[in-house]
Amino acid sequence: MHHVLLITSTRIGDAIINSGVLRYLVETRPEARFTIACGPLAAPLFAAVPRLERVIVMSKKKAGAHWFDLWRQTVGQSWDLVVDLRCSATAWALLANERRILKQSSAPIHKVAEAASALGIATVPDPKIYLSDAAEAKAAELLPDGAPVLAICPSASMPYKVWPGARFGELVKRMTAPGGAMAGARVVIFGGPGDEAAAVPIHAALPDAGLIDLTGKLGLMDVAACLQRVRLFIGNDSGLMHMAAAMQTPTLGLFGPSDERRYGPYGTHCAIVRGQAGFDEIDAAFDDRRQHPESLLLDLEVEGAYEAAATLLQRT
């Protein structure tokens, strides 16, 4: 039996970005059985991976003690391959026939390509989330076949990445109105627990539209299965944006204080839109933009987002 250990990220978006590496290993090593180490938020993403032996959940501890916990749980196994996408020293402390440890690039290359570089492969595999039958069945129940679905995620992990909710509401209203790019489409709102307030402006803009608000109501795999069924996803730079792209759904990412060269939604079915200010300009304006308490996407107007969405729809 061929045993592979993959050490991947804590954050949902980063774990999805890294999932192309796992996809490549699943497809090219049919004899392999997989152990995946990741943080608790990302762990549900891997429950349906083919030939999965186990998921090791790494809960952060003081002084890096979670790395010792990982070593303790894996040192007894002789590994055929250890792939460490966290750039740690763990792979060197395990018995392994082959080790692949990510070296982060200083060049602004996409994080999907950077992760693939750990394997030394020429072709960059698209990220992929493996779905359970139960998740696909639940998604079909929540979003049955019929009118096309516009999916929106108006939240993000930090305020500086969030496009104003009122503009999201205006965009959705224009997209779905008669003559709009998705006239008559059903609208579904996604987000995590605690993101409910971000959906309020969309409800206000479309009070009689029969919105389906799934904010905080689904597990990650159920969300992924739902996103597989939508015609277009529009959202801030977030884990759900990367999830939509991984499900091969046409995905429009709204960018400002994030570098789309590294973190844009990945794939030919994806696009980004930003206002007049480029990332380098925004980054240079702050000592640490990540500490900014308000949106840094104020120069992105509804018209620009609408045109980008309509263009992506035509292209896909």
mmCIF file with all atom_site columns, N, CA, C and O in Angstrom, residues 97-121:
data_model
loop_
_atom_site.group_PDB
_atom_site.id
_atom_site.type_symbol
_atom_site.label_atom_id
_atom_site.label_alt_id
_atom_site.label_comp_id
_atom_site.label_asym_id
_atom_site.label_entity_id
_atom_site.label_seq_id
_atom_site.pdbx_PDB_ins_code
_atom_site.Cartn_x
_atom_site.Cartn_y
_atom_site.Cartn_z
_atom_site.occupancy
_atom_site.B_iso_or_equiv
_atom_site.pdbx_formal_charge
_atom_site.auth_seq_id
_atom_site.auth_comp_id
_atom_site.auth_asym_id
_atom_site.auth_atom_id
_atom_site.pdbx_PDB_model_num
ATOM 1   N N  . ASN A 1 97  ? 10.084 8.018  1.938   1.00 0.00 ? 97  ASN A N  1
ATOM 2   C CA . ASN A 1 97  ? 10.875 7.727  0.749   1.00 0.00 ? 97  ASN A CA 1
ATOM 3   C C  . ASN A 1 97  ? 11.081 8.977  -0.110  1.00 0.00 ? 97  ASN A C  1
ATOM 4   O O  . ASN A 1 97  ? 12.095 9.104  -0.797  1.00 0.00 ? 97  ASN A O  1
ATOM 5   N N  . GLU A 1 98  ? 10.109 9.889  -0.044  1.00 0.00 ? 98  GLU A N  1
ATOM 6   C CA . GLU A 1 98  ? 10.174 11.099 -0.862  1.00 0.00 ? 98  GLU A CA 1
ATOM 7   C C  . GLU A 1 98  ? 9.529  12.241 -0.096  1.00 0.00 ? 98  GLU A C  1
ATOM 8   O O  . GLU A 1 98  ? 8.493  12.063 0.548   1.00 0.00 ? 98  GLU A O  1
ATOM 9   N N  . ARG A 1 99  ? 10.167 13.399 -0.169  1.00 0.00 ? 99  ARG A N  1
ATOM 10  C CA . ARG A 1 99  ? 9.632  14.591 0.492   1.00 0.00 ? 99  ARG A CA 1
ATOM 11  C C  . ARG A 1 99  ? 9.519  15.713 -0.531  1.00 0.00 ? 99  ARG A C  1
ATOM 12  O O  . ARG A 1 99  ? 10.442 15.948 -1.308  1.00 0.00 ? 99  ARG A O  1
ATOM 13  N N  . ARG A 1 100 ? 8.402  16.418 -0.480  1.00 0.00 ? 100 ARG A N  1
ATOM 14  C CA . ARG A 1 100 ? 8.204  17.594 -1.315  1.00 0.00 ? 100 ARG A CA 1
ATOM 15  C C  . ARG A 1 100 ? 7.751  18.727 -0.401  1.00 0.00 ? 100 ARG A C  1
ATOM 16  O O  . ARG A 1 100 ? 6.664  18.668 0.162   1.00 0.00 ? 100 ARG A O  1
ATOM 17  N N  . ILE A 1 101 ? 8.588  19.760 -0.265  1.00 0.00 ? 101 ILE A N  1
ATOM 18  C CA . ILE A 1 101 ? 8.321  20.859 0.654   1.00 0.00 ? 101 ILE A CA 1
ATOM 19  C C  . ILE A 1 101 ? 8.234  22.149 -0.149  1.00 0.00 ? 101 ILE A C  1
ATOM 20  O O  . ILE A 1 101 ? 9.136  22.481 -0.917  1.00 0.00 ? 101 ILE A O  1
ATOM 21  N N  . LEU A 1 102 ? 7.143  22.867 0.037   1.00 0.00 ? 102 LEU A N  1
ATOM 22  C CA . LEU A 1 102 ? 6.924  24.085 -0.718  1.00 0.00 ? 102 LEU A CA 1
ATOM 23  C C  . LEU A 1 102 ? 7.960  25.149 -0.378  1.00 0.00 ? 102 LEU A C  1
ATOM 24  O O  . LEU A 1 102 ? 8.267  25.383 0.787   1.00 0.00 ? 102 LEU A O  1
ATOM 25  N N  . LYS A 1 103 ? 8.488  25.785 -1.421  1.00 0.00 ? 103 LYS A N  1
ATOM 26  C CA . LYS A 1 103 ? 9.323  26.972 -1.258  1.00 0.00 ? 103 LYS A CA 1
ATOM 27  C C  . LYS A 1 103 ? 8.532  28.150 -1.818  1.00 0.00 ? 103 LYS A C  1
ATOM 28  O O  . LYS A 1 103 ? 8.254  28.207 -3.012  1.00 0.00 ? 103 LYS A O  1
ATOM 29  N N  . GLN A 1 104 ? 8.171  29.060 -0.950  1.00 0.00 ? 104 GLN A N  1
ATOM 30  C CA . GLN A 1 104 ? 7.356  30.187 -1.382  1.00 0.00 ? 104 GLN A CA 1
ATOM 31  C C  . GLN A 1 104 ? 8.136  31.100 -2.316  1.00 0.00 ? 104 GLN A C  1
ATOM 32  O O  . GLN A 1 104 ? 9.330  31.325 -2.127  1.00 0.00 ? 104 GLN A O  1
ATOM 33  N N  . SER A 1 105 ? 7.430  31.616 -3.314  1.00 0.00 ? 105 SER A N  1
ATOM 34  C CA . SER A 1 105 ? 8.061  32.447 -4.333  1.00 0.00 ? 105 SER A CA 1
ATOM 35  C C  . SER A 1 105 ? 7.944  33.925 -3.969  1.00 0.00 ? 105 SER A C  1
ATOM 36  O O  . SER A 1 105 ? 6.905  34.377 -3.467  1.00 0.00 ? 105 SER A O  1
ATOM 37  N N  . SER A 1 106 ? 9.006  34.669 -4.225  1.00 0.00 ? 106 SER A N  1
ATOM 38  C CA . SER A 1 106 ? 8.943  36.119 -4.036  1.00 0.00 ? 106 SER A CA 1
ATOM 39  C C  . SER A 1 106 ? 8.307  36.810 -5.238  1.00 0.00 ? 106 SER A C  1
ATOM 40  O O  . SER A 1 106 ? 7.866  37.951 -5.142  1.00 0.00 ? 106 SER A O  1
ATOM 41  N N  . ALA A 1 107 ? 8.252  36.116 -6.367  1.00 0.00 ? 107 ALA A N  1
ATOM 42  C CA . ALA A 1 107 ? 7.609  36.666 -7.567  1.00 0.00 ? 107 ALA A CA 1
ATOM 43  C C  . ALA A 1 107 ? 6.093  36.582 -7.416  1.00 0.00 ? 107 ALA A C  1
ATOM 44  O O  . ALA A 1 107 ? 5.577  35.682 -6.744  1.00 0.00 ? 107 ALA A O  1
ATOM 45  N N  . PRO A 1 108 ? 5.359  37.500 -8.024  1.00 0.00 ? 108 PRO A N  1
ATOM 46  C CA . PRO A 1 108 ? 3.901  37.505 -7.895  1.00 0.00 ? 108 PRO A CA 1
ATOM 47  C C  . PRO A 1 108 ? 3.231  36.471 -8.798  1.00 0.00 ? 108 PRO A C  1
ATOM 48  O O  . PRO A 1 108 ? 2.517  36.810 -9.747  1.00 0.00 ? 108 PRO A O  1
ATOM 49  N N  . ILE A 1 109 ? 3.474  35.186 -8.522  1.00 0.00 ? 109 ILE A N  1
ATOM 50  C CA . ILE A 1 109 ? 2.812  34.130 -9.279  1.00 0.00 ? 109 ILE A CA 1
ATOM 51  C C  . ILE A 1 109 ? 1.588  33.661 -8.499  1.00 0.00 ? 109 ILE A C  1
ATOM 52  O O  . ILE A 1 109 ? 1.501  33.834 -7.290  1.00 0.00 ? 109 ILE A O  1
ATOM 53  N N  . HIS A 1 110 ? 0.642  33.073 -9.207  1.00 0.00 ? 110 HIS A N  1
ATOM 54  C CA . HIS A 1 110 ? -0.577 32.651 -8.543  1.00 0.00 ? 110 HIS A CA 1
ATOM 55  C C  . HIS A 1 110 ? -0.271 31.553 -7.529  1.00 0.00 ? 110 HIS A C  1
ATOM 56  O O  . HIS A 1 110 ? 0.567  30.674 -7.757  1.00 0.00 ? 110 HIS A O  1
ATOM 57  N N  . LYS A 1 111 ? -0.983 31.580 -6.420  1.00 0.00 ? 111 LYS A N  1
ATOM 58  C CA . LYS A 1 111 ? -0.746 30.617 -5.351  1.00 0.00 ? 111 LYS A CA 1
ATOM 59  C C  . LYS A 1 111 ? -1.063 29.182 -5.772  1.00 0.00 ? 111 LYS A C  1
ATOM 60  O O  . LYS A 1 111 ? -0.496 28.240 -5.237  1.00 0.00 ? 111 LYS A O  1
ATOM 61  N N  . VAL A 1 112 ? -1.962 28.996 -6.732  1.00 0.00 ? 112 VAL A N  1
ATOM 62  C CA . VAL A 1 112 ? -2.219 27.652 -7.252  1.00 0.00 ? 112 VAL A CA 1
ATOM 63  C C  . VAL A 1 112 ? -0.975 27.109 -7.948  1.00 0.00 ? 112 VAL A C  1
ATOM 64  O O  . VAL A 1 112 ? -0.582 25.953 -7.753  1.00 0.00 ? 112 VAL A O  1
ATOM 65  N N  . ALA A 1 113 ? -0.348 27.945 -8.762  1.00 0.00 ? 113 ALA A N  1
ATOM 66  C CA . ALA A 1 113 ? 0.883  27.539 -9.444  1.00 0.00 ? 113 ALA A CA 1
ATOM 67  C C  . ALA A 1 113 ? 2.020  27.354 -8.448  1.00 0.00 ? 113 ALA A C  1
ATOM 68  O O  . ALA A 1 113 ? 2.845  26.443 -8.589  1.00 0.00 ? 113 ALA A O  1
ATOM 69  N N  . GLU A 1 114 ? 2.080  28.215 -7.443  1.00 0.00 ? 114 GLU A N  1
ATOM 70  C CA . GLU A 1 114 ? 3.125  28.079 -6.436  1.00 0.00 ? 114 GLU A CA 1
ATOM 71  C C  . GLU A 1 114 ? 3.007  26.747 -5.706  1.00 0.00 ? 114 GLU A C  1
ATOM 72  O O  . GLU A 1 114 ? 4.006  26.053 -5.498  1.00 0.00 ? 114 GLU A O  1
ATOM 73  N N  . ALA A 1 115 ? 1.793  26.369 -5.339  1.00 0.00 ? 115 ALA A N  1
ATOM 74  C CA . ALA A 1 115 ? 1.596  25.087 -4.659  1.00 0.00 ? 115 ALA A CA 1
ATOM 75  C C  . ALA A 1 115 ? 2.035  23.929 -5.544  1.00 0.00 ? 115 ALA A C  1
ATOM 76  O O  . ALA A 1 115 ? 2.700  22.982 -5.095  1.00 0.00 ? 115 ALA A O  1
ATOM 77  N N  . ALA A 1 116 ? 1.681  23.992 -6.836  1.00 0.00 ? 116 ALA A N  1
ATOM 78  C CA . ALA A 1 116 ? 2.058  22.923 -7.761  1.00 0.00 ? 116 ALA A CA 1
ATOM 79  C C  . ALA A 1 116 ? 3.562  22.812 -7.920  1.00 0.00 ? 116 ALA A C  1
ATOM 80  O O  . ALA A 1 116 ? 4.092  21.726 -8.201  1.00 0.00 ? 116 ALA A O  1
ATOM 81  N N  . SER A 1 117 ? 4.274  23.912 -7.719  1.00 0.00 ? 117 SER A N  1
ATOM 82  C CA . SER A 1 117 ? 5.736  23.878 -7.860  1.00 0.00 ? 117 SER A CA 1
ATOM 83  C C  . SER A 1 117 ? 6.390  22.956 -6.844  1.00 0.00 ? 117 SER A C  1
ATOM 84  O O  . SER A 1 117 ? 7.505  22.481 -7.056  1.00 0.00 ? 117 SER A O  1
ATOM 85  N N  . ALA A 1 118 ? 5.707  22.688 -5.746  1.00 0.00 ? 118 ALA A N  1
ATOM 86  C CA . ALA A 1 118 ? 6.265  21.761 -4.756  1.00 0.00 ? 118 ALA A CA 1
ATOM 87  C C  . ALA A 1 118 ? 6.446  20.366 -5.334  1.00 0.00 ? 118 ALA A C  1
ATOM 88  O O  . ALA A 1 118 ? 7.323  19.609 -4.899  1.00 0.00 ? 118 ALA A O  1
ATOM 89  N N  . LEU A 1 119 ? 5.624  20.011 -6.316  1.00 0.00 ? 119 LEU A N  1
ATOM 90  C CA . LEU A 1 119 ? 5.721  18.695 -6.949  1.00 0.00 ? 119 LEU A CA 1
ATOM 91  C C  . LEU A 1 119 ? 6.653  18.688 -8.144  1.00 0.00 ? 119 LEU A C  1
ATOM 92  O O  . LEU A 1 119 ? 6.952  17.624 -8.694  1.00 0.00 ? 119 LEU A O  1
ATOM 93  N N  . GLY A 1 120 ? 7.083  19.876 -8.582  1.00 0.00 ? 120 GLY A N  1
ATOM 94  C CA . GLY A 1 120 ? 7.974  19.952 -9.729  1.00 0.00 ? 120 GLY A CA 1
ATOM 95  C C  . GLY A 1 120 ? 7.319  19.532 -11.026 1.00 0.00 ? 120 GLY A C  1
ATOM 96  O O  . GLY A 1 120 ? 7.971  18.956 -11.898 1.00 0.00 ? 120 GLY A O  1
ATOM 97  N N  . ILE A 1 121 ? 6.026  19.831 -11.187 1.00 0.00 ? 121 ILE A N  1
ATOM 98  C CA . ILE A 1 121 ? 5.306  19.430 -12.394 1.00 0.00 ? 121 ILE A CA 1
ATOM 99  C C  . ILE A 1 121 ? 5.106  20.639 -13.298 1.00 0.00 ? 121 ILE A C  1
ATOM 100 O O  . ILE A 1 121 ? 4.983  21.766 -12.839 1.00 0.00 ? 121 ILE A O  1
#
